[in-house]
Coordinates of C-alpha atoms in Angstrom, one line a residue:
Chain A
X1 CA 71.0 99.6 84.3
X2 CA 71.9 97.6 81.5
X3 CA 75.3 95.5 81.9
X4 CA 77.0 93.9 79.6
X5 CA 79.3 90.9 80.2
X6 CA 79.5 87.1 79.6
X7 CA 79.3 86.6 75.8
X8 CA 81.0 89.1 74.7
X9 CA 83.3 90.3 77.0
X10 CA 83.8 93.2 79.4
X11 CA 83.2 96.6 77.9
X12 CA 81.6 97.5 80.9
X13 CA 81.6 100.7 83.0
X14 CA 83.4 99.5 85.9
X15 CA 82.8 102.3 88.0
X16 CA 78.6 101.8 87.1
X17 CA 79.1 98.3 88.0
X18 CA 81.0 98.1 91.3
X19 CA 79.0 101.1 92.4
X20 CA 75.4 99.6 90.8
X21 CA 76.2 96.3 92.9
X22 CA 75.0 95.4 96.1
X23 CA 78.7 94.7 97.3
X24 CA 78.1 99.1 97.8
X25 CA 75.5 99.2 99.6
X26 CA 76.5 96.4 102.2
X27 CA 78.1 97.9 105.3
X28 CA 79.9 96.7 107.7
X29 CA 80.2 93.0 107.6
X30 CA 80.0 91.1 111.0
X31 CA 83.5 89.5 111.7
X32 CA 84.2 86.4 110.1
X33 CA 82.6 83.6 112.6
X34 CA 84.0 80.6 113.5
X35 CA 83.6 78.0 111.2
X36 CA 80.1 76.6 110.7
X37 CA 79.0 73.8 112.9
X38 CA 77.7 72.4 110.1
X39 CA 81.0 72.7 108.1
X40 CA 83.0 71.1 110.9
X41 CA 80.7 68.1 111.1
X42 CA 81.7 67.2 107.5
X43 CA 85.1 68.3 107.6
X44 CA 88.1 65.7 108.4
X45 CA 88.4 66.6 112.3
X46 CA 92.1 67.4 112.0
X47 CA 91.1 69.9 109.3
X48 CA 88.7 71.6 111.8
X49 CA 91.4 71.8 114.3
X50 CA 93.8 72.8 112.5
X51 CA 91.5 75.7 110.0
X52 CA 92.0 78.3 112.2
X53 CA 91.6 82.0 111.5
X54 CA 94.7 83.1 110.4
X55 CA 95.5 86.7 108.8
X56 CA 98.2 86.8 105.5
X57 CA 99.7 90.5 105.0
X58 CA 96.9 92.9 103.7
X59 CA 94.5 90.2 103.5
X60 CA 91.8 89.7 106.4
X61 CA 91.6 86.8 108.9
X62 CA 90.5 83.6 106.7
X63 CA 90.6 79.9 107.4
X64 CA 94.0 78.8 106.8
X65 CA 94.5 75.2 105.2
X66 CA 97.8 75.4 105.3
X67 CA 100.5 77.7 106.2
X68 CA 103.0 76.8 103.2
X69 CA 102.1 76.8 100.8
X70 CA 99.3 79.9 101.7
X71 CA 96.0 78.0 101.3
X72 CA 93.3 79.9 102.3
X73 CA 89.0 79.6 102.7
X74 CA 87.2 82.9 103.0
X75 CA 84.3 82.4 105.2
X76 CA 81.1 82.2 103.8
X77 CA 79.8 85.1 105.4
X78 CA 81.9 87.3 103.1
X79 CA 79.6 86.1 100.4
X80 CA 76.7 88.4 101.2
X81 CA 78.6 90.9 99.3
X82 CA 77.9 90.5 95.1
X83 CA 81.7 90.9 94.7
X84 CA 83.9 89.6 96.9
X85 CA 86.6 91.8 98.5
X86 CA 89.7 91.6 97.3
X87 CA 91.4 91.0 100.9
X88 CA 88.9 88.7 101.9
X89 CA 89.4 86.8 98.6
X90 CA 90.8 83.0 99.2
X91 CA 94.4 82.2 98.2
X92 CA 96.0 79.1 96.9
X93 CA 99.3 77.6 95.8
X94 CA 100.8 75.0 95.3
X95 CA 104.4 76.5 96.1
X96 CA 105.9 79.5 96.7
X97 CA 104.9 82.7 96.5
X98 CA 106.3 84.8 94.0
X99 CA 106.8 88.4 94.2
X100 CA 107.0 90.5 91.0
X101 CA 107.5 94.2 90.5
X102 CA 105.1 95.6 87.5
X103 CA 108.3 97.6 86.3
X104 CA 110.0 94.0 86.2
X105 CA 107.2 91.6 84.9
X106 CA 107.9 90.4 81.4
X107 CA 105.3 88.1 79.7
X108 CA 106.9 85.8 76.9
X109 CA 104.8 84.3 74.0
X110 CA 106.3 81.8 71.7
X111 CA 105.9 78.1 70.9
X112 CA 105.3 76.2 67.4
X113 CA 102.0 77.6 67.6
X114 CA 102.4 81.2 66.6
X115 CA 104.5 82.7 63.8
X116 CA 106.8 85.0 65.7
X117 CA 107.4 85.2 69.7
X118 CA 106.6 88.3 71.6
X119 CA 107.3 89.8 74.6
X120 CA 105.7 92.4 76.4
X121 CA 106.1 94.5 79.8
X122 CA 102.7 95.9 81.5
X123 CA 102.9 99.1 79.8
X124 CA 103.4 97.7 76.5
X125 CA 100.4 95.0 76.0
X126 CA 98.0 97.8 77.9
X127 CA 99.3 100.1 75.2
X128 CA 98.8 97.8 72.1
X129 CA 95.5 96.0 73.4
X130 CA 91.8 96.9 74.6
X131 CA 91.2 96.8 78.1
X132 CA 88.1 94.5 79.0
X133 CA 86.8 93.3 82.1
X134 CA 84.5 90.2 82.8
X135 CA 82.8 89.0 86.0
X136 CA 83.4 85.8 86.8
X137 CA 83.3 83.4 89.7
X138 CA 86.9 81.8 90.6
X139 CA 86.6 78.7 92.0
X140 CA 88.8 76.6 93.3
X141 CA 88.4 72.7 91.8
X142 CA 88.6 71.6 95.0
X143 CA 86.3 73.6 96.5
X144 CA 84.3 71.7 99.2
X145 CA 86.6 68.6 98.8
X146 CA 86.6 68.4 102.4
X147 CA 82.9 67.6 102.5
X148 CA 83.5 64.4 100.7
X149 CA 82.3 61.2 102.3
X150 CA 84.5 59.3 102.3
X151 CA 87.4 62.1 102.6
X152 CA 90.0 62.3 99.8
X153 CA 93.0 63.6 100.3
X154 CA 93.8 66.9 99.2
X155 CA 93.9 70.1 100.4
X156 CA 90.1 69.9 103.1
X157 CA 88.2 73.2 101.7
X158 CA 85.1 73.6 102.9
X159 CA 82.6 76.3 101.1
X160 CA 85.1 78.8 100.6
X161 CA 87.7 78.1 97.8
X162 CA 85.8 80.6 95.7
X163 CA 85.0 83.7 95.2
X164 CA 83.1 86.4 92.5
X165 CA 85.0 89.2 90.9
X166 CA 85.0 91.7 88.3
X167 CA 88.5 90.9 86.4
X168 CA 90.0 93.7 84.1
X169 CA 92.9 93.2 81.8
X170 CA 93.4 92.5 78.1
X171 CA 92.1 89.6 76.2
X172 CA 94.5 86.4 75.5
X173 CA 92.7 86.2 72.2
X174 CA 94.4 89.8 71.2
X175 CA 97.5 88.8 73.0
X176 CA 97.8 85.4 70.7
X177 CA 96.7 86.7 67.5
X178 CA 99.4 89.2 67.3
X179 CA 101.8 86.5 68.0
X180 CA 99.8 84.6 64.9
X181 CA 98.3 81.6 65.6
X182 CA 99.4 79.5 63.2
X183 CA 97.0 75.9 61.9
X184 CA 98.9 73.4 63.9
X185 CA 98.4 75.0 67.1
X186 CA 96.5 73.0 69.8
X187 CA 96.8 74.3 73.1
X188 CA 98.1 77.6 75.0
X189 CA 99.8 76.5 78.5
X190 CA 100.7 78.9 80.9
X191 CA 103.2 79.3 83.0
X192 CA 102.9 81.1 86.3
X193 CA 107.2 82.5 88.0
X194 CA 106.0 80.1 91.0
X195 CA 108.5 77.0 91.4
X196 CA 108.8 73.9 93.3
X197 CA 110.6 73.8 96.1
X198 CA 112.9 71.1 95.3
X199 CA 112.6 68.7 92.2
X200 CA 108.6 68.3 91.6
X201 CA 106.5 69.1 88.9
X202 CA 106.3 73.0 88.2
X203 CA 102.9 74.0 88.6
X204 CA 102.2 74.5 84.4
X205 CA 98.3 74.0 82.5
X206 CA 97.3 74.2 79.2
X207 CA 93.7 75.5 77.5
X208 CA 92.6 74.8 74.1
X209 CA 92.5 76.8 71.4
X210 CA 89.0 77.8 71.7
X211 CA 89.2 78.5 75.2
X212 CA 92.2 80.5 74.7
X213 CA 90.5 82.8 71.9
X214 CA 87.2 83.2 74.0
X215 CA 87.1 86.6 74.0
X216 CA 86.3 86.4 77.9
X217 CA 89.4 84.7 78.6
X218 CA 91.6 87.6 80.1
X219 CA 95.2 88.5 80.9
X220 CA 93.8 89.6 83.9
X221 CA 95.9 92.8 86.0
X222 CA 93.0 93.8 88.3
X223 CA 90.0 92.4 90.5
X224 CA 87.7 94.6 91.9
X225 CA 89.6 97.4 89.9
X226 CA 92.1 97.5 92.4
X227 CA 95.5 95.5 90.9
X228 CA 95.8 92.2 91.5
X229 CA 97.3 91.2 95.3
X230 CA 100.0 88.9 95.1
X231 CA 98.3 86.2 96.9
X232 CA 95.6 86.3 94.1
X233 CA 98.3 86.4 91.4
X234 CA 99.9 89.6 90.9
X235 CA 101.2 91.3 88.5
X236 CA 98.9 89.0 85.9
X237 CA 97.0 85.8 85.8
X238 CA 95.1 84.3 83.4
X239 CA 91.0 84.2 83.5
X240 CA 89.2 81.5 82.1
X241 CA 85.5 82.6 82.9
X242 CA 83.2 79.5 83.6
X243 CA 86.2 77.0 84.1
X244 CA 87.7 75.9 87.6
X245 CA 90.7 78.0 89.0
X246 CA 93.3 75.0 88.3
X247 CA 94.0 77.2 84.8
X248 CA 93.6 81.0 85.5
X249 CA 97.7 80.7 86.1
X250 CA 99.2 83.4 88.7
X251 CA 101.7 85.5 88.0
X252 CA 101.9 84.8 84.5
X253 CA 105.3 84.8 82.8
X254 CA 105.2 82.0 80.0
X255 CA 102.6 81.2 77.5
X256 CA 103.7 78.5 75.6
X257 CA 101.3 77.5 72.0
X258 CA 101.9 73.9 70.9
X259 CA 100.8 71.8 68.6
X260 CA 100.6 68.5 70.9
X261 CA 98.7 68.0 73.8
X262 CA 100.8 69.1 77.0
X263 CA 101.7 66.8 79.2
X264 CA 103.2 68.0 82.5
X265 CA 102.2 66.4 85.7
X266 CA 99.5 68.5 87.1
X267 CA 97.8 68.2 83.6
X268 CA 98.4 64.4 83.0
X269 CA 97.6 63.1 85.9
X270 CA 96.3 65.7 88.6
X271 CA 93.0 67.8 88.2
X272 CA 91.1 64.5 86.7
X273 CA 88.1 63.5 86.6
X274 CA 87.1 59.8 85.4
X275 CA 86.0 59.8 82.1
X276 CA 82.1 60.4 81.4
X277 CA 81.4 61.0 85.2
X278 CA 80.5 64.5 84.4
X279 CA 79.8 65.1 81.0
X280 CA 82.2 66.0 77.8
X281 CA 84.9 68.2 79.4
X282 CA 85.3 70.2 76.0
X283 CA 89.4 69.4 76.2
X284 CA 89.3 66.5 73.0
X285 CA 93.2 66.8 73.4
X286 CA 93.4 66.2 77.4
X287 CA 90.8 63.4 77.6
X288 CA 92.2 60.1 77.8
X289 CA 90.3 56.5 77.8
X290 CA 89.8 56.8 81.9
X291 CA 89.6 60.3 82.2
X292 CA 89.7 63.7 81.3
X293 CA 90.8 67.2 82.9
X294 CA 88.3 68.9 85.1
X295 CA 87.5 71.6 83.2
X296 CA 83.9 74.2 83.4
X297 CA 82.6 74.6 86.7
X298 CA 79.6 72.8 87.4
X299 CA 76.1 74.4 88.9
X300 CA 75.8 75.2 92.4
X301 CA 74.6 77.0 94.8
X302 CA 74.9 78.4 98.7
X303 CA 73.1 79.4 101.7
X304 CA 74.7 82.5 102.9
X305 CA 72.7 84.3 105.9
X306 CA 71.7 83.4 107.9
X307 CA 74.5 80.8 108.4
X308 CA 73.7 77.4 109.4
X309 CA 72.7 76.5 112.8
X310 CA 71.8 80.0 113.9
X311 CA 68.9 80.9 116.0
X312 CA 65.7 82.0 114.4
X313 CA 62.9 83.9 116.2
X314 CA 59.7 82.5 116.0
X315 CA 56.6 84.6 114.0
X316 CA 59.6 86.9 112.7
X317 CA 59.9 87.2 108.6
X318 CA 63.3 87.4 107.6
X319 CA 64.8 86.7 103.9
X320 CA 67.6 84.0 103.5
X321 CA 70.6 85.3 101.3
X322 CA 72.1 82.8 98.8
X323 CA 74.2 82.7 95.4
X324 CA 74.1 80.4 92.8
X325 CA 76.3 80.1 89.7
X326 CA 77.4 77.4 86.9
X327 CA 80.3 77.6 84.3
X328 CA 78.2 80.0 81.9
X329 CA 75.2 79.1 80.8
X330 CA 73.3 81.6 83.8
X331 CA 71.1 80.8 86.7
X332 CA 67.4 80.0 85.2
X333 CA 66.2 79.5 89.0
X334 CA 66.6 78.7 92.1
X335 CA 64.3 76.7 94.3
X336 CA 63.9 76.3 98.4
X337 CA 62.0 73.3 100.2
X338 CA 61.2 74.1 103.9
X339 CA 59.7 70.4 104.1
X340 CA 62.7 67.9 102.9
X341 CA 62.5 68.2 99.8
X342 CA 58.7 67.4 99.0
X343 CA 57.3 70.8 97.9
X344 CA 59.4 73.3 96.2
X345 CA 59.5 77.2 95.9
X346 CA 61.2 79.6 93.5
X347 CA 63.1 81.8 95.5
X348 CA 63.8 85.6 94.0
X349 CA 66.8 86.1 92.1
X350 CA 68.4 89.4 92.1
X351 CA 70.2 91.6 89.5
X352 CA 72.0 89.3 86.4
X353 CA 75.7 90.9 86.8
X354 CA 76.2 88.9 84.1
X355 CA 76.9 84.6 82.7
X356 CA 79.9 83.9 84.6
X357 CA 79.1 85.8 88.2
X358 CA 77.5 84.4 90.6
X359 CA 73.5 85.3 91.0
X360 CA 72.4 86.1 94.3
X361 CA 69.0 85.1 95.5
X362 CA 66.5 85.9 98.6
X363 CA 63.8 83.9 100.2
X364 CA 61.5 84.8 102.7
X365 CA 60.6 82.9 105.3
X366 CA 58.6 83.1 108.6
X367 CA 59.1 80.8 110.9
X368 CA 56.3 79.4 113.3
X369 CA 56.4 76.0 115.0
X370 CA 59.8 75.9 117.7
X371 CA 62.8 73.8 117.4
X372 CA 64.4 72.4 114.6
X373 CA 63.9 73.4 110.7
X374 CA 65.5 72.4 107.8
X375 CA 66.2 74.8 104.4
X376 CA 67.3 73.0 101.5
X377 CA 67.8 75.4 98.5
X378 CA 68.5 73.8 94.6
X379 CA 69.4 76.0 91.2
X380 CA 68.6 75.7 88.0
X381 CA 70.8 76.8 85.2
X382 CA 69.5 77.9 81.1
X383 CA 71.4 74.7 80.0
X384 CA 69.4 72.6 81.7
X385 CA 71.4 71.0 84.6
X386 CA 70.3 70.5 88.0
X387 CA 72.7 69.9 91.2
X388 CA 72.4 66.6 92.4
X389 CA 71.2 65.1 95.6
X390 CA 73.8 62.5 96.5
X391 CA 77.5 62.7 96.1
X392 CA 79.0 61.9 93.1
X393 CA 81.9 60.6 94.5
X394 CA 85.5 61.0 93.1
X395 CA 89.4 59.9 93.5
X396 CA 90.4 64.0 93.7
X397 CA 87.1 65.2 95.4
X398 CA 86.1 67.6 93.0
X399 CA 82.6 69.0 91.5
X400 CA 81.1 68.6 95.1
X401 CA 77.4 70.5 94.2
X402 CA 74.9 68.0 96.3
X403 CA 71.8 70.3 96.9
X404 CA 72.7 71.6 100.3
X405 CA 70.2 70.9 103.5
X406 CA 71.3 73.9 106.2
X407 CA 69.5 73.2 109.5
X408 CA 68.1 76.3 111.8
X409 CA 66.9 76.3 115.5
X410 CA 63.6 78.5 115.6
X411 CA 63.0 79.4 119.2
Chain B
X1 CA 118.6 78.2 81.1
X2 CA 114.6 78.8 80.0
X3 CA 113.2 82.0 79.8
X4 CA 111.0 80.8 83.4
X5 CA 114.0 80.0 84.5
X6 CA 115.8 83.0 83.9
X7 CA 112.8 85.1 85.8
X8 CA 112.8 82.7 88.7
X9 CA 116.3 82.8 89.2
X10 CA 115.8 86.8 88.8
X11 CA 113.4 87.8 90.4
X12 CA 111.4 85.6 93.1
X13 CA 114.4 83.6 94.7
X14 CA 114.9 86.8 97.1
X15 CA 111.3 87.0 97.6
X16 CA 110.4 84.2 97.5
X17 CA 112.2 82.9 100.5
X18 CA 111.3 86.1 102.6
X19 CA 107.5 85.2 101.8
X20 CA 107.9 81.8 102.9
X21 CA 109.9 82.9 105.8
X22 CA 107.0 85.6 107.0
X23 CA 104.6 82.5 107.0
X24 CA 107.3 80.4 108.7
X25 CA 106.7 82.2 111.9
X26 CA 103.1 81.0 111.6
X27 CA 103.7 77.1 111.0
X28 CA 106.1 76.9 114.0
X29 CA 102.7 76.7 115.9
X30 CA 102.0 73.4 114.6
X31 CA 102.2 70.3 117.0
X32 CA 102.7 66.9 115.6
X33 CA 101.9 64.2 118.8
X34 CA 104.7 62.9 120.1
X35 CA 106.3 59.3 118.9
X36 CA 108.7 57.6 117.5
X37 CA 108.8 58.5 113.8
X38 CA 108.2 61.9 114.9
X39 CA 111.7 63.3 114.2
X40 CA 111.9 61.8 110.2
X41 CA 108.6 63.5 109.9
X42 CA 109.4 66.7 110.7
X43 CA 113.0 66.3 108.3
X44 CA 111.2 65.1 105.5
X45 CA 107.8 66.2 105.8
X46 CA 108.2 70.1 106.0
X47 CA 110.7 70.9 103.4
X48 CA 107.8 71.6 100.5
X49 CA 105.0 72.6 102.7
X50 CA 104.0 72.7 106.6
X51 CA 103.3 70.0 108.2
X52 CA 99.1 71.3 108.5
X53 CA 99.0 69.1 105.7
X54 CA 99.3 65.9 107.5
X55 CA 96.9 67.1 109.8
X56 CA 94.0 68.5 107.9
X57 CA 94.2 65.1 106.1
X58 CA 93.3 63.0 109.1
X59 CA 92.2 60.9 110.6
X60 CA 90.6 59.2 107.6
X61 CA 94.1 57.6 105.7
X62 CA 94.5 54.4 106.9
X63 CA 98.0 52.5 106.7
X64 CA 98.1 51.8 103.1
X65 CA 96.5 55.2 102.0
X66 CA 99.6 57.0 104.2
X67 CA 101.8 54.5 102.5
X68 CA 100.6 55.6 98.8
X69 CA 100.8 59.3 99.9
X70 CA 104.1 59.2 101.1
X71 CA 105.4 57.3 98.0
X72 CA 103.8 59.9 96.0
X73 CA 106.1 62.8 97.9
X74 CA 109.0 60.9 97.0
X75 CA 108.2 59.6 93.6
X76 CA 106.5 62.7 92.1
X77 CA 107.2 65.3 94.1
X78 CA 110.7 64.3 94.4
X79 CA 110.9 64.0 98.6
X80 CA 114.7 62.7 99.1
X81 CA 113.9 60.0 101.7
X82 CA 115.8 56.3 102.2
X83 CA 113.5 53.6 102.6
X84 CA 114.2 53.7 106.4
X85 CA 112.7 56.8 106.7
X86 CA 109.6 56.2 104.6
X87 CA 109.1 52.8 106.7
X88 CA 109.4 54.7 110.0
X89 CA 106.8 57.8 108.4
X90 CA 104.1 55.5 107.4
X91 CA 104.1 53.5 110.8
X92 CA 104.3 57.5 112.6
X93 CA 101.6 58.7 110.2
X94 CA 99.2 55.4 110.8
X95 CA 99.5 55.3 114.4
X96 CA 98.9 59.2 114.9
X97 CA 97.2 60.5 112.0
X98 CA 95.7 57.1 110.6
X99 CA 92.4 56.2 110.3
X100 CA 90.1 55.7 113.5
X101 CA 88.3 52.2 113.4
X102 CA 84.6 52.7 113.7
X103 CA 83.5 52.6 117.2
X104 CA 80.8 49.9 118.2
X105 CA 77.3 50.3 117.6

């Protein structure tokens, strides 16, 4: 089946593609384990002990982070699945959680970059504008912050501040254009009906023009098909395919066009990398001489079954499951050591569900000699990049994609 | 009064409170260790967040790292604290939550 996504957009049979996908034919999952052994060895201790399994309203048991504001992992096991459930889909905020009836949900466009403001309610954009939808991984910028060494501080997520989803709604680039984009205009920066609690900084991030008017860049109302739960952003969030969940904004109310570079707090001076450490951040307007916004995700991938430290038999053939994605350019391979990293084998990837989703991949192996064995898998991506072997260490913890080593007894 | 304003004001104050309430029963299950200190903590520390936050992010912050953290609630995130209570919060933090010296080899 031919699927088409990424480049150009959604356009996609949704019903083909969810039911095409391997997330159908998975049964029942096992219950969500305990957290890895070898998460909790890298994890702060206090962020072991406290990450228990904790179940929101309508969402699964997940790791919780925190209680207030929600923040919480989905454990990796979920990931076997090509999509990841909506109710076993991680949550985070930085404040409250808002609540916002579709009938009630306005969404306000104005700013010195467009010619006339707008507003719209959910019947009227989905009436004026195509429906699209785009697979796309949504991850979390601080996604496996708690695996730095040295710890940063930060909210401690292990592997699972991310997830893969098939995100339908209507493209910002429509939404903008019939606001008219005039020349000056520089950035688009959302606003999410979230607030601080007391005086800090409301939780507010711009894009750039050309990220805005990618025409994968969604107004997104569903996930999975299903509409959007509140804990993932309901009624509508913004979907920035390829770039780090810090600007797909929940519960969009506000998009804002301006002609200078905005400067609120969590865009100044949080969600920064130092300048260079990771290549051109494509955000000329938000880089400054020491550092610039994090902005596409960078390659990675994941061991998913069997999880680390589990119990092999000895003779039997069984395939490892893994995923690996990057912030667009697609997955051109992924490799697995079984010796430390000395010889290297391509391990099978599985269906393309398109640029921006994640790529699963299998590996068989057949373990003979008993006790300890040691997997390390690697991915490639089409532009070229590799993941890295040591840490490249950071003051927020972020872009954590050292090529992972997960160790198996074989008995 | 802003159009974000307006909607906030409208439509998630309700809700919003009876979200953060439903999760509220949750975070009463949080311990802090006992101490002097303990009591500022829990005033100043809990009003934006629960206090998981202070312990997910230990024991790794040594004295001067709980120092800049807390200076950051107050100074950024606006945390209405006198300079007594930030004093007696860092020594609480360092001696409970602060970073374990390296045992000997």
């Amino acid at each position: 089946m031919q699927l088409i996504c990424g480049a150009n957009g959604g356009n996609m049979d949704r019903r083909k593609f969810i039911l095409g996908s391997t997330s159908a034919l998975t049964g029942g999952l096992l219950l969500p384990g305990i957290v890895s052994s070898a998460v909790a060895q890298d994890l702060p201790a206090g962020a072991v002990a406290s990450g228990i399994l904790d179940a929101l309203p309508g969402k699964r048991p997940l790791i919780k982070r925190s209680f207030r504001p929600p923040n919480y992992e989905t454990p990796v096991s979920y990931f076997r699945e090509a999509f990841t459930p909506n109710d076993a889909f991680y949550v985070r905020w930085h404040t409250g959680v808002p609540d916002i009836a579709l009938a009630d949900w306005r969404l306000h466009i104005a700013g010195p970059g467009v010619k006339s403001e707008r507003e719209f309610t959910h019947d009227s954009l989905r009436r004026k504008f195509k429906t699209v939808e785009v697979a796309a991984v949504n991850q979390c910028s601080g996604n496996r912050r708690g695996l730095f060494n040295p710890h940063v501080a930060g909210v401690q997520w292990g592997f699972g501040a991310m997830g893969n989803a098939v995100w339908g709604g209507v493209r910002l680039k429509d939404v903008l254009e019939d606001a008219g984009v005039t020349a000056s205009a520089l950035e688009v920066v959302g606003n999410g009906a979230d607030a601080p609690t007391l005086t800090g900084p409301d939780f507010v991030k711009s894009l750039p023009m050309w990220k805005a008017l990618d025409p994968d860049t969604l107004i997104a109302f569903e996930m999975n098909g299903e509409p959007l739960p509140k804990w993932n952003g309901a009624p509508a969030r913004l979907v920035a395919p390829g770039w780090t969940a810090t600007y797909w904004i929940k519960a969009l109310v506000d998009l804002t066009v301006t002609d200078k570079p905005f400067d609120g707090f969590w865009m100044k001076t949080a969600y920064r990398v130092p300048k260079g450490m990771f290549g051109a951040s494509g955000f000329e307007s938000q880089d400054t001489e020491q550092n610039s916004p994090i902005t596409a995700i960078k390659l990675n991938s994941l061991v998913v079954d069997p999880a680390p430290g589990a119990v092999l038999e000895r003779g039997r053939r069984i395939e490892v499951l893994g995923i690996a994605w990057d912030g667009g350019s697609g997955i051109r391979n992924v490799e697995v050591s079984l010796d430390g990293g000395k010889t290297w084998r391509d391990a099978k990837l599985q269906r393309d569900l398109g640029r921006y989703s994640w790529r699963q991949w299998r590996y068989a192996i057949k373990p003979e000699g008993a006790g300890a064995m040691t997997l390390m898998a690697r991915a490639h991506a089409r532009d070229g990049s590799t993941q890295t072997d040591t840490l490249v260490h950071n003051p927020a913890g972020y872009h954590h994609n050292v090529v992972q080593k997960v160790d198996y007894h074989v008995a | 009064m802003s159009h974000k304003d307006a909607v906030r004001n409208a439509i998630t104050s309700v809700v919003l409170s009876a979200s953060i309430a439903t999760a509220a029963a949750d975070e009463t299950s949080i311990r802090l260790t006992e101490g002097p200190g303990l009591t500022q903590v829990q005033a100043s520390c809990s009003m934006c967040h629960s206090l998981d936050y202070i312990l997910m992010n230990s024991p790794f912050q040594d004295k001067a790292a709980w120092e800049k953290t807390v200076n950051k609630m107050v100074k950024v995130m606006g945390a209405p604290m006198t300079a007594d209570d930030v004093t007696a919060v860092v020594a609480y933090l360092d001696s409970h939550y602060g970073k374990v010296a390296p045992t000997a080899p």
